[in-house]
Structures are given as C-alpha cells and as structure tokens.
Short mmCIF file of C-alpha atoms and ligand atoms in Angstrom, two decimals:
data_model
loop_
_atom_site.label_atom_id
_atom_site.label_comp_id
_atom_site.label_asym_id
_atom_site.label_seq_id
_atom_site.Cartn_x
_atom_site.Cartn_y
_atom_site.Cartn_z
CA MET O 46 0.00 0.00 0.00
CA ARG O 47 1.29 3.45 -0.90
CA PHE O 48 0.58 6.23 1.54
CA ASN O 49 2.07 9.19 -0.29
CA ASP O 50 -0.17 11.47 -2.34
CA THR O 51 -0.27 11.40 -6.12
CA PRO O 52 0.93 14.75 -7.59
CA GLU O 53 -2.72 15.78 -8.07
CA LEU O 54 -3.63 14.96 -4.48
CA ALA O 55 -0.51 16.70 -3.18
CA SER O 56 -1.53 19.84 -5.03
CA TRP O 57 -5.10 19.53 -3.69
CA ARG O 58 -3.71 19.12 -0.15
CA THR O 59 -1.73 22.35 -0.55
CA THR O 60 -4.87 24.17 -1.75
CA VAL O 61 -6.86 22.99 1.26
CA ARG O 62 -4.02 23.71 3.70
CA ASP O 63 -3.60 27.27 2.39
CA PHE O 64 -7.34 27.85 2.59
CA VAL O 65 -7.47 26.59 6.17
CA ARG O 66 -4.48 28.71 7.22
CA GLU O 67 -5.97 31.87 5.70
CA ASN O 68 -9.55 31.34 6.85
CA TRP O 69 -9.48 29.35 10.07
CA GLY O 70 -6.16 30.06 11.76
CA GLY O 71 -4.57 27.91 14.40
CA SER O 72 -7.13 27.27 17.13
CA GLU O 73 -9.01 24.03 17.83
CA ALA O 74 -12.77 23.94 17.20
CA GLY O 75 -13.76 23.57 20.83
CA ASP O 76 -15.76 21.04 22.76
CA GLU O 77 -18.68 18.83 21.78
CA GLU O 78 -21.24 21.19 23.31
CA GLU O 79 -19.99 23.92 21.00
CA ALA O 80 -20.63 21.67 18.00
CA PHE O 81 -24.29 21.65 19.02
CA GLY O 82 -24.58 25.41 19.19
CA GLY O 83 -23.39 26.07 22.75
CA GLY O 84 -20.19 27.78 23.90
CA GLY O 85 -18.84 31.21 23.02
CA ASN O 86 -17.08 30.51 19.75
CA GLN O 87 -20.21 30.48 17.60
CA GLN O 88 -19.58 33.58 15.48
CA LYS O 89 -16.17 32.37 14.34
CA ILE O 90 -17.45 28.84 13.66
CA SER O 91 -20.44 30.12 11.72
CA GLU O 92 -18.31 32.39 9.50
CA TRP O 93 -15.87 29.55 8.86
CA LEU O 94 -18.68 27.15 7.92
CA ASP O 95 -20.11 29.78 5.55
CA ARG O 96 -16.74 29.90 3.79
CA LEU O 97 -16.56 26.11 3.58
CA GLY O 98 -20.10 26.06 2.20
CA ALA O 99 -19.29 28.69 -0.44
CA ASN O 100 -16.67 26.28 -1.83
CA GLY O 101 -19.03 23.30 -1.73
CA TRP O 102 -16.78 21.80 0.95
CA LEU O 103 -19.51 21.31 3.55
CA ALA O 104 -20.97 18.57 1.37
CA PRO O 105 -18.03 17.61 -0.81
CA ALA O 106 -19.65 14.47 -2.26
CA TRP O 107 -22.88 16.20 -3.33
CA PRO O 108 -23.48 17.37 -6.90
CA ARG O 109 -22.64 21.02 -7.51
CA LYS O 110 -26.24 21.91 -8.33
CA TYR O 111 -27.18 21.21 -4.69
CA GLY O 112 -24.20 23.12 -3.26
CA GLY O 113 -21.68 20.28 -3.14
CA ALA O 114 -18.34 19.90 -4.92
CA ASP O 115 -18.59 16.55 -6.75
CA MET O 116 -15.34 15.42 -5.12
CA SER O 117 -13.73 12.02 -5.53
CA VAL O 118 -13.38 9.76 -2.48
CA MET O 119 -9.67 10.57 -2.13
CA GLU O 120 -10.22 14.34 -2.47
CA GLN O 121 -12.82 14.15 0.31
CA PHE O 122 -10.40 12.17 2.43
CA VAL O 123 -7.63 14.75 2.01
CA LEU O 124 -10.06 17.58 2.79
CA SER O 125 -11.21 15.79 5.92
CA GLN O 126 -7.63 15.04 7.00
CA GLU O 127 -6.54 18.66 6.63
CA LEU O 128 -9.58 20.09 8.43
CA HIS O 129 -9.10 17.72 11.35
CA GLU O 130 -5.34 18.34 11.46
CA ALA O 131 -6.10 22.05 11.82
CA GLY O 132 -8.77 21.40 14.47
CA ALA O 133 -11.34 23.17 12.25
CA PRO O 134 -15.08 22.34 12.23
CA THR O 135 -16.12 20.21 9.27
CA SER O 136 -19.91 20.28 9.20
CA ARG O 137 -23.14 21.73 10.50
CA GLN O 138 -25.34 19.91 13.00
CA MET O 139 -26.47 16.59 11.43
CA LEU O 140 -25.85 17.82 7.85
CA ASN O 141 -23.87 14.72 6.97
CA LEU O 142 -26.69 12.42 8.05
CA VAL O 143 -29.87 14.01 6.78
CA GLY O 144 -28.46 15.73 3.68
CA PRO O 145 -27.35 12.61 1.78
CA THR O 146 -30.59 10.85 2.80
CA ILE O 147 -32.74 13.57 1.24
CA MET O 148 -30.43 13.68 -1.77
CA LEU O 149 -30.81 9.94 -2.39
CA HIS O 150 -34.44 9.35 -1.45
CA GLY O 151 -36.13 12.78 -1.50
CA THR O 152 -38.31 14.26 -4.25
CA ASP O 153 -37.11 17.28 -6.25
CA GLU O 154 -39.41 19.49 -4.15
CA GLN O 155 -37.98 18.10 -0.89
CA LYS O 156 -34.43 18.64 -2.13
CA ALA O 157 -35.17 22.23 -3.20
CA GLU O 158 -36.90 22.98 0.11
CA HIS O 159 -34.39 21.47 2.53
CA LEU O 160 -30.89 21.18 1.06
CA PRO O 161 -29.96 24.85 0.36
CA PRO O 162 -31.02 26.25 3.80
CA MET O 163 -29.28 23.28 5.46
CA LEU O 164 -26.00 24.12 3.72
CA ARG O 165 -26.35 27.83 4.53
CA GLY O 166 -26.79 26.96 8.20
CA GLU O 167 -30.22 28.58 8.36
CA VAL O 168 -31.78 25.48 9.89
CA ALA O 169 -30.44 23.01 12.44
CA TRP O 170 -31.49 19.36 12.44
CA CYS O 171 -31.68 16.59 14.99
CA GLN O 172 -31.95 12.82 14.65
CA GLY O 173 -35.03 11.16 16.15
CA PHE O 174 -34.19 7.47 15.97
CA SER O 175 -33.47 6.05 19.47
CA GLU O 176 -36.29 5.41 21.93
CA PRO O 177 -36.22 4.31 25.57
CA GLY O 178 -36.71 0.66 24.52
CA SER O 179 -35.04 0.79 21.10
CA GLY O 180 -31.38 1.58 20.61
CA SER O 181 -29.25 -1.25 19.27
CA ASP O 182 -32.44 -2.98 18.13
CA LEU O 183 -33.69 0.19 16.46
CA ALA O 184 -36.25 -1.55 14.25
CA SER O 185 -38.31 -2.31 17.37
CA LEU O 186 -39.17 1.42 17.72
CA GLN O 187 -42.70 2.19 18.93
CA THR O 188 -43.38 5.87 18.15
CA ARG O 189 -46.56 5.78 16.05
CA ALA O 190 -47.50 7.78 12.98
CA VAL O 191 -51.13 7.29 11.95
CA ARG O 192 -52.34 8.62 8.60
CA ASP O 193 -55.17 11.15 8.88
CA GLY O 194 -56.04 12.86 5.58
CA ASP O 195 -52.98 14.72 4.28
CA ASP O 196 -51.12 14.35 7.58
CA TYR O 197 -49.61 11.79 9.88
CA VAL O 198 -50.44 12.13 13.57
CA VAL O 199 -47.38 11.27 15.63
CA ASN O 200 -47.40 10.04 19.24
CA GLY O 201 -44.50 8.66 21.25
CA GLN O 202 -41.04 9.49 22.55
CA LYS O 203 -37.43 9.73 21.39
CA ILE O 204 -34.35 9.79 23.61
CA TRP O 205 -30.67 10.78 23.41
CA THR O 206 -31.65 13.30 20.74
CA SER O 207 -28.48 15.37 20.28
CA GLY O 208 -29.08 19.06 19.70
CA ALA O 209 -32.91 18.77 19.81
CA HIS O 210 -33.02 21.86 22.04
CA ARG O 211 -31.53 23.93 19.19
CA ALA O 212 -33.05 22.11 16.24
CA ASP O 213 -35.60 23.53 13.81
CA TRP O 214 -36.29 20.14 12.20
CA MET O 215 -36.03 16.48 13.13
CA PHE O 216 -35.52 13.55 10.76
CA MET O 217 -37.20 10.61 12.40
CA MET O 218 -38.48 7.10 12.03
CA ALA O 219 -41.97 6.19 13.21
CA ARG O 220 -44.12 3.08 12.99
CA THR O 221 -46.84 3.37 10.36
CA ASP O 222 -47.86 -0.30 10.24
CA PRO O 223 -47.80 -2.08 13.63
CA ASP O 224 -48.90 -5.39 12.08
CA ALA O 225 -46.07 -5.70 9.54
CA PRO O 226 -42.70 -7.37 10.38
CA LYS O 227 -40.75 -4.80 12.39
CA HIS O 228 -38.43 -3.58 9.59
CA ARG O 229 -41.34 -3.22 7.16
CA GLY O 230 -43.74 -1.04 9.13
CA ILE O 231 -41.58 2.07 9.58
CA SER O 232 -41.71 5.41 7.70
CA TYR O 233 -39.11 8.18 7.56
CA LEU O 234 -40.52 11.64 8.31
CA LEU O 235 -39.26 15.22 8.50
CA LEU O 236 -40.85 16.90 11.48
CA ASP O 237 -40.93 20.64 12.15
CA MET O 238 -39.82 21.01 15.79
CA LYS O 239 -42.10 24.04 16.20
CA SER O 240 -45.21 21.91 15.55
CA PRO O 241 -47.78 21.92 18.36
CA GLY O 242 -47.42 18.85 20.60
CA VAL O 243 -43.58 18.63 20.52
CA SER O 244 -41.81 19.00 23.85
CA VAL O 245 -38.09 18.75 24.54
CA ARG O 246 -36.63 17.88 27.94
CA PRO O 247 -32.85 18.17 28.58
CA LEU O 248 -30.65 15.21 29.59
CA ILE O 249 -27.43 16.41 31.24
CA ASN O 250 -24.44 14.18 30.54
CA LEU O 251 -21.61 12.92 32.76
CA ALA O 252 -19.44 15.94 31.91
CA ASP O 253 -22.27 18.30 32.98
CA GLY O 254 -22.97 19.28 29.38
CA HIS O 255 -26.34 19.67 27.69
CA ILE O 256 -26.02 17.86 24.38
CA PHE O 257 -28.85 15.39 24.24
CA ASN O 258 -32.53 15.40 25.18
CA GLU O 259 -35.76 13.49 25.44
CA VAL O 260 -38.39 14.52 22.88
CA PHE O 261 -42.09 13.82 23.37
CA PHE O 262 -44.81 13.87 20.69
CA GLU O 263 -48.46 14.36 21.53
CA ASP O 264 -50.77 14.33 18.49
CA VAL O 265 -48.15 16.10 16.36
CA ARG O 266 -49.33 16.61 12.77
CA VAL O 267 -46.70 15.98 10.09
CA PRO O 268 -47.77 16.67 6.49
CA ALA O 269 -47.53 13.47 4.42
CA ARG O 270 -45.48 15.41 1.85
CA ASN O 271 -42.71 15.42 4.52
CA ARG O 272 -42.31 11.64 4.26
CA ILE O 273 -39.03 10.62 2.61
CA GLY O 274 -39.45 7.56 0.40
CA GLU O 275 -42.41 5.20 0.41
CA GLU O 276 -44.67 4.55 3.36
CA ASN O 277 -43.45 1.56 5.42
CA ARG O 278 -40.09 1.56 3.61
CA GLY O 279 -38.52 4.08 5.99
CA TRP O 280 -36.15 1.56 7.53
CA TYR O 281 -34.28 1.30 4.26
CA VAL O 282 -34.20 5.11 3.96
CA GLY O 283 -32.96 5.38 7.54
CA THR O 284 -30.08 3.02 7.01
CA THR O 285 -28.66 5.31 4.32
CA THR O 286 -25.39 6.36 5.81
CA LEU O 287 -23.37 8.40 3.43
CA ASP O 288 -21.26 10.37 5.82
CA PHE O 289 -18.25 11.50 3.82
CA GLU O 290 -16.17 10.58 6.82
CA ARG O 291 -16.75 6.86 6.93
CA SER O 292 -13.05 6.16 7.24
CA ASN O 293 -13.17 8.27 10.41
CA ILE O 294 -9.69 9.64 10.12
CA ALA O 295 -10.78 12.19 12.74
CA ARG O 296 -10.31 9.70 15.57
CA ALA O 297 -6.82 8.70 14.42
CA ILE O 298 -5.75 12.33 14.07
CA ALA O 299 -7.11 13.22 17.52
CA ALA O 300 -5.29 10.19 18.96
CA ARG O 301 -2.01 11.20 17.32
CA LYS O 302 -2.27 14.75 18.68
CA ASN O 303 -3.03 13.43 22.17
CA VAL O 304 -0.08 11.03 22.08
CA ALA O 305 2.21 13.92 21.08
CA ARG O 306 0.88 16.01 23.98
CA MET O 307 1.35 13.15 26.44
CA ALA O 308 4.89 12.51 25.21
CA GLY O 309 5.66 16.22 25.65
CA TYR O 310 4.18 16.23 29.13
CA VAL O 311 5.99 13.11 30.35
CA GLY O 312 9.22 14.20 28.65
CA ALA O 313 9.16 17.53 30.46
CA ARG O 314 8.88 15.78 33.80
CA THR O 315 12.25 14.09 33.97
CA ARG O 316 14.70 13.67 36.78
CA ALA O 317 18.38 13.24 35.86
CA GLY O 318 17.35 12.60 32.26
CA ARG O 319 14.88 9.87 33.21
CA PRO O 320 11.06 10.16 33.29
CA VAL O 321 9.53 10.60 36.72
CA SER O 322 7.65 7.35 36.15
CA GLU O 323 8.88 4.50 33.96
CA THR O 324 5.41 2.99 33.71
CA GLN O 325 4.04 6.25 32.30
CA ARG O 326 6.71 6.23 29.63
CA LEU O 327 5.75 2.69 28.59
CA GLU O 328 2.03 3.44 28.71
CA VAL O 329 2.44 6.40 26.35
CA ALA O 330 4.48 4.14 24.03
CA ASP O 331 1.62 1.60 23.98
CA ARG O 332 -0.85 4.33 23.01
CA ALA O 333 1.50 5.45 20.22
CA VAL O 334 1.57 1.92 18.74
CA GLU O 335 -2.22 1.65 18.96
CA THR O 336 -2.62 5.06 17.32
CA ALA O 337 -0.56 3.89 14.35
CA ALA O 338 -2.86 0.83 14.05
CA CYS O 339 -5.91 3.11 14.25
CA GLU O 340 -4.59 5.21 11.38
CA MET O 341 -4.05 2.04 9.31
CA PHE O 342 -7.72 1.05 9.80
CA SER O 343 -8.74 4.42 8.34
CA TYR O 344 -6.52 3.85 5.33
CA VAL O 345 -7.94 0.35 4.80
CA VAL O 346 -11.50 1.74 4.81
CA ILE O 347 -10.70 4.61 2.47
CA SER O 348 -8.78 2.39 0.05
CA ILE O 349 -11.84 0.10 -0.24
CA GLN O 350 -14.06 3.12 -0.94
CA ALA O 351 -11.60 4.55 -3.46
CA ARG O 352 -11.87 1.28 -5.42
CA GLY O 353 -15.67 1.65 -5.43
CA GLY O 354 -16.25 -0.96 -2.71
CA VAL O 355 -18.34 -0.71 0.45
CA PRO O 356 -16.40 -1.31 3.66
CA ASN O 357 -18.37 -3.41 6.09
CA MET O 358 -16.41 -5.37 8.68
CA GLU O 359 -13.57 -2.90 8.09
CA ALA O 360 -15.74 0.12 8.99
CA SER O 361 -16.83 -1.66 12.18
CA MET O 362 -13.21 -2.46 13.07
CA CYS O 363 -12.27 1.18 12.48
CA LYS O 364 -15.13 2.53 14.62
CA MET O 365 -14.68 0.03 17.45
CA TYR O 366 -10.91 0.26 17.65
CA GLY O 367 -10.83 4.07 17.38
CA SER O 368 -13.51 4.65 20.00
CA GLU O 369 -11.97 2.18 22.48
CA LEU O 370 -8.55 3.71 21.86
CA SER O 371 -9.91 7.19 22.68
CA GLN O 372 -10.91 5.82 26.09
CA ARG O 373 -7.52 4.17 26.68
CA ILE O 374 -5.80 7.44 25.78
CA ALA O 375 -8.00 9.34 28.22
CA SER O 376 -7.08 6.80 30.94
CA THR O 377 -3.39 7.27 30.20
CA MET O 378 -3.87 11.04 30.40
CA MET O 379 -5.40 10.59 33.85
CA HIS O 380 -2.49 8.37 34.93
CA ILE O 381 0.22 10.76 33.80
CA THR O 382 -1.39 13.97 35.07
CA GLY O 383 -2.41 12.48 38.44
CA MET O 384 -4.39 14.78 40.74
CA LYS O 385 -3.97 17.76 38.41
CA GLY O 386 -5.74 15.86 35.65
CA GLN O 387 -8.89 15.75 37.74
CA LEU O 388 -9.36 19.49 37.52
CA ARG O 389 -12.36 20.32 35.36
CA ARG O 390 -10.48 22.60 32.96
CA PRO O 391 -6.78 22.41 33.75
CA ALA O 392 -5.80 24.45 30.68
CA ALA O 393 -4.01 27.01 32.83
CA LEU O 394 -1.88 24.31 34.47
CA GLU O 395 -1.17 22.14 31.46
CA GLY O 396 -1.83 24.71 28.73
CA GLU O 397 1.46 24.06 26.99
CA TYR O 398 0.50 20.45 26.30
CA ARG O 399 -3.27 21.07 26.18
CA ILE O 400 -4.07 18.00 28.21
CA ASN O 401 -7.59 18.09 29.59
CA ALA O 402 -7.55 14.66 31.21
CA ALA O 403 -10.75 14.70 33.29
CA MET O 404 -12.85 16.18 30.48
CA ASP O 405 -11.43 13.74 27.94
CA TYR O 406 -12.02 10.88 30.34
CA MET O 407 -15.70 11.79 30.68
CA THR O 408 -16.38 12.82 27.10
CA THR O 409 -14.92 9.64 25.60
CA VAL O 410 -17.30 7.40 27.57
CA PRO O 411 -20.10 7.73 24.94
CA ALA O 412 -17.69 6.98 22.07
CA THR O 413 -18.28 3.24 22.43
CA ILE O 414 -22.07 3.69 22.62
CA ALA O 415 -23.00 6.31 20.00
CA ALA O 416 -23.40 5.20 16.37
CA GLY O 417 -23.51 1.50 17.33
CA THR O 418 -22.02 0.11 20.53
CA SER O 419 -18.77 -1.86 20.61
CA GLU O 420 -20.76 -5.07 21.16
CA ILE O 421 -22.79 -4.40 18.02
CA GLN O 422 -19.58 -3.70 16.06
CA ARG O 423 -18.13 -7.01 17.32
CA ASN O 424 -21.32 -8.78 16.26
CA ILE O 425 -20.94 -7.33 12.75
CA ILE O 426 -17.28 -8.35 12.57
CA ALA O 427 -18.09 -11.87 13.82
CA THR O 428 -21.11 -12.53 11.60
CA ARG O 429 -20.66 -10.53 8.38
CA GLY O 430 -16.88 -10.44 8.49
CA LEU O 431 -15.86 -13.84 9.85
CA GLY O 432 -18.99 -15.78 8.89
CA LEU O 433 -19.63 -16.94 12.44
CA PRO O 434 -23.19 -17.90 13.41
CA ARG O 435 -25.38 -15.41 15.32
CA GLY O 436 -25.31 -15.83 19.11
C1 FAD G 798 -23.25 10.82 22.68
C2 FAD G 798 -24.46 10.15 22.12
C3 FAD G 798 -25.24 10.82 21.21
C4 FAD G 798 -26.36 10.22 20.69
N1 FAD G 798 -27.16 10.94 19.83
C5 FAD G 798 -28.27 10.38 19.32
C6 FAD G 798 -29.12 11.13 18.45
O1 FAD G 798 -28.87 12.30 18.14
N2 FAD G 798 -30.25 10.54 18.00
C7 FAD G 798 -30.58 9.26 18.30
O2 FAD G 798 -31.58 8.78 17.80
N3 FAD G 798 -29.79 8.51 19.14
C8 FAD G 798 -28.66 9.06 19.66
N4 FAD G 798 -27.87 8.33 20.53
C9 FAD G 798 -28.32 7.01 20.97
C10 FAD G 798 -27.49 5.85 20.45
O3 FAD G 798 -27.76 5.61 19.10
C11 FAD G 798 -27.83 4.65 21.34
O4 FAD G 798 -27.42 4.95 22.66
C12 FAD G 798 -27.14 3.39 20.87
O5 FAD G 798 -27.66 2.97 19.64
C13 FAD G 798 -27.31 2.25 21.91
O6 FAD G 798 -28.64 2.07 22.22
P1 FAD G 798 -29.14 2.04 23.76
O7 FAD G 798 -28.57 3.22 24.46
O8 FAD G 798 -30.61 1.90 23.74
O9 FAD G 798 -28.48 0.77 24.39
P2 FAD G 798 -29.00 -0.75 24.25
O10 FAD G 798 -29.24 -1.06 22.83
O11 FAD G 798 -30.14 -0.95 25.21
O12 FAD G 798 -27.73 -1.54 24.73
C14 FAD G 798 -27.45 -1.75 26.13
C15 FAD G 798 -26.24 -2.68 26.22
O13 FAD G 798 -26.56 -3.96 25.65
C16 FAD G 798 -25.65 -4.27 24.60
N5 FAD G 798 -26.35 -4.96 23.51
C17 FAD G 798 -27.52 -4.59 22.93
N6 FAD G 798 -27.83 -5.45 21.94
C18 FAD G 798 -26.84 -6.37 21.88
C19 FAD G 798 -26.58 -7.51 21.06
N7 FAD G 798 -27.42 -7.86 20.08
N8 FAD G 798 -25.44 -8.21 21.28
C20 FAD G 798 -24.58 -7.86 22.26
N9 FAD G 798 -24.76 -6.80 23.08
C21 FAD G 798 -25.87 -6.06 22.90
C22 FAD G 798 -25.11 -2.93 24.10
O14 FAD G 798 -23.86 -3.07 23.47
C23 FAD G 798 -25.02 -2.13 25.41
O15 FAD G 798 -23.84 -2.46 26.08
C24 FAD G 798 -26.74 8.91 21.08
C25 FAD G 798 -25.93 8.23 22.00
C26 FAD G 798 -24.82 8.83 22.52
C27 FAD G 798 -24.00 8.08 23.53
#
C-alpha cells in the first residue's frame, strides 16, 4: 500500500491547507457542546462554515447543483484530514446524516426545500431514531405515525436526541404499520420542531454538558409530503449512511495529537534525564503503537471506498478500535497527570500540552455507545466479516 499522495492529491492538499491557514487560523474547534450550538465561539465557527459552504466543501460528495463539490473519495479524504489536522469544524449539525438521505431518497421538491437552507446553516437538524426501549435494536421502535387525511399524527417518545433543544427540524423514524414485520412497518418523516405537541426535555451528561434530550410527541401533525421515500419503507431510507467521513480519520488524528501532547508532558517531567515514572513512559508508548494501528484502519476503509467498494467489517473495526482507543488514551492522560488531571479545565496548568484529562475521560465514555455500541460492532465483525453464526 502506498501512503504518499499522487501529484494531483498533493496539489489539492496544498490548496486545502492554504485555505485553512488563511480562513481558520490555528485554534481548535472547541468542545462537543460547541458543535451543538453552545459555547462562546459560535460567530467564528459560523463564518468559517459559511466559507466552507461557499466552496461546496460542507458537502463535498454532493453534486454542484445542490451546493456540493462533486469530489472524488480521495479528495474528500484529504479535505477531511486537513480540516481535522487544523482542528477546524467540518460540518453543521447533522448535515452529513440528513443531507445525503434527502439527496438519495427525496423528491425534487424536498431537495429544493431542505438542502440549500441546510447548507447555509439557516436550519439546524436533529436525529429522532433512538427510543427508551429501542437503541441497538432500532427496528423495534414504537413511536406511532397514523395517517389522517394529508397528515400523519405522531405520538411517542425519542431519547438521546443530540441538539434537539436547538433544532428547527427532526428527521425521524416512526411506525406506520404495527402489524407488519418490524423492519417493514416504519416510515421516515421530517418533522418541524415548532409543531404543536412537541416538547423537549434536557438530559445532562456525565461531563455536565447539555447535548442530548428526550423529545415527546403528543398528536403532532406531520404533512404526508414530509415523508421521505415510500410509506413503510422508511427503515431502508434510515439506514442510508453516506457520511463522507466513513473512514473516520478524525479519531486517528485526535489520537495522534493526544499522544504527542502526552509525550511532551511526560518528557518535560524528567529527573536526571529519566522520566519521573517508567510505567508512564511505557504506557504512552503503547498508546503510540495503537494510534498507528488506528490510522491504518482508516486507510484500509478509504482504500476500499476509493476502489468503489463498500467497507463493512472494516468500517466496524475502524469505529470500534478508534472509540476504544480514545478511552484508553483518556485513561493514560489521567495516569500521567495524576491529581492535576482531575481538575475540570486544567488548561491554565497544562496549557502548553493542552491535556484536559478529566474532560477527555468523561467525554470519551459515549464513544463506544453512539453510532452503534462496541458489542454491536463485534457482532458485525463476527457474523458478516468472519462468517460466524449469530449468538
Ligand atoms: C453521545 C451520544 C449521542 C447520541 N445521539 C443520538 C441522536 O442524536 N439521535 C438518536 O436517535 N440517538 C442518539 N444516541 C443514541 C445511540 O444511538 C444509542 O445509545 C445506541 O444505539 C445504543 O442504544 P441504547 O442506548 O438503547 O443501548 P441498548 O441497545 O439498550 O444496549 C445496552 C447494552 O446492551 C448491549 N447490547 C444490545 N444489543 C446487543 C446484542 N445484540 N449483542 C450484544 N450486546 C448487545 C449494548 O452493546 C449495550 O452495552 C446517542 C448516543 C450517545 C452516547
């Protein structure tokens, strides 16, 4: 496998790098809460995203007529790499999930209505899939949508809905035929969050941040023209995942940066040329080896996509390994920073190395749950990848 860029990709990388340097500058994007519209960095992030959007780089795989850039898989990969290297935001809330779904399955009217304002950042979206009894087994969802004239009437509840408190619209799945087999009785709807009967209740996470919510529906009317795809075929619409970042190079880049910070931190704490703790030195070395493996998984996934293939077991390996590694790195950060690492925001103390051990420790907990738990990824690897029977 060759890892160096072709001359064309090298030139594209330089273009992106120059653009990022001129328009974003050096700072990191901020925390997860900021990505969902909180925090104080919003003006800068919004202006930056406008500039990305003007180039078609917010939706690089989309056709130009819908505001994308028609990029090849490798061009998208390089763009993503460079944005993450610079710590710059890459997308608007949920754009990468709902946008490609509407593009693939929506009518021309739905595309014209929803895609341009989404790219311009005029509307924020949230994802209404999980329910209190339906997460990993999502097809068992119970929220009902009953046809009544030109509308559906929706009743039920969603949970863990990231950014619902700031969202204008929700893309959701609801049960339209309770008698059909579970995958075949679901429809995919776009729901205006300002509709009467919608209520949003905050769920505060372990790190004391407000990212996700519970959302309740009481006789909420959704016009039938807001259904994406056919009635009762919504499961197949919902499983459209065309995130341009399937290789998830973001995790590998974050891991590499964290390993460099940890090495700097441990290296600065030496006595007579030796680290204060030998075990810390070896632990950081372990994380460095694992980070290199994580990066390789991303390259495997992207090389399959570049050949026109669809990564399956490989994408699960990449997600599972990267998310578990982020937790091991956070543990190592806690070990090497000791009591100082437990401070909520120790930037003043460890600013030089930008180690935020306690926050990283807490914010990486959901990494192995969101977007399919580690157990589900292992199931996929075992069954689809290794051909083992279901348990
Ligand atoms: C940070 C974060 C953001 C999220 N944002 C959203 C969002 O915006 N919208 C949304 O709809 N959802 C969102 N979710 C929800 C997420 O999709 C679910 O949490 C996830 O799918 C797991 O479902 P669950 O929580 O119901 O756990 P469950 O499915 O109940 O799983 C509980 C445990 O059982 C294990 N388990 C379940 N089934 C199996 C099996 N077949 N084999 C082996 N083990 C199994 C799981 O691995 C887990 O350890 C978010 C979650 C997180 C953590």
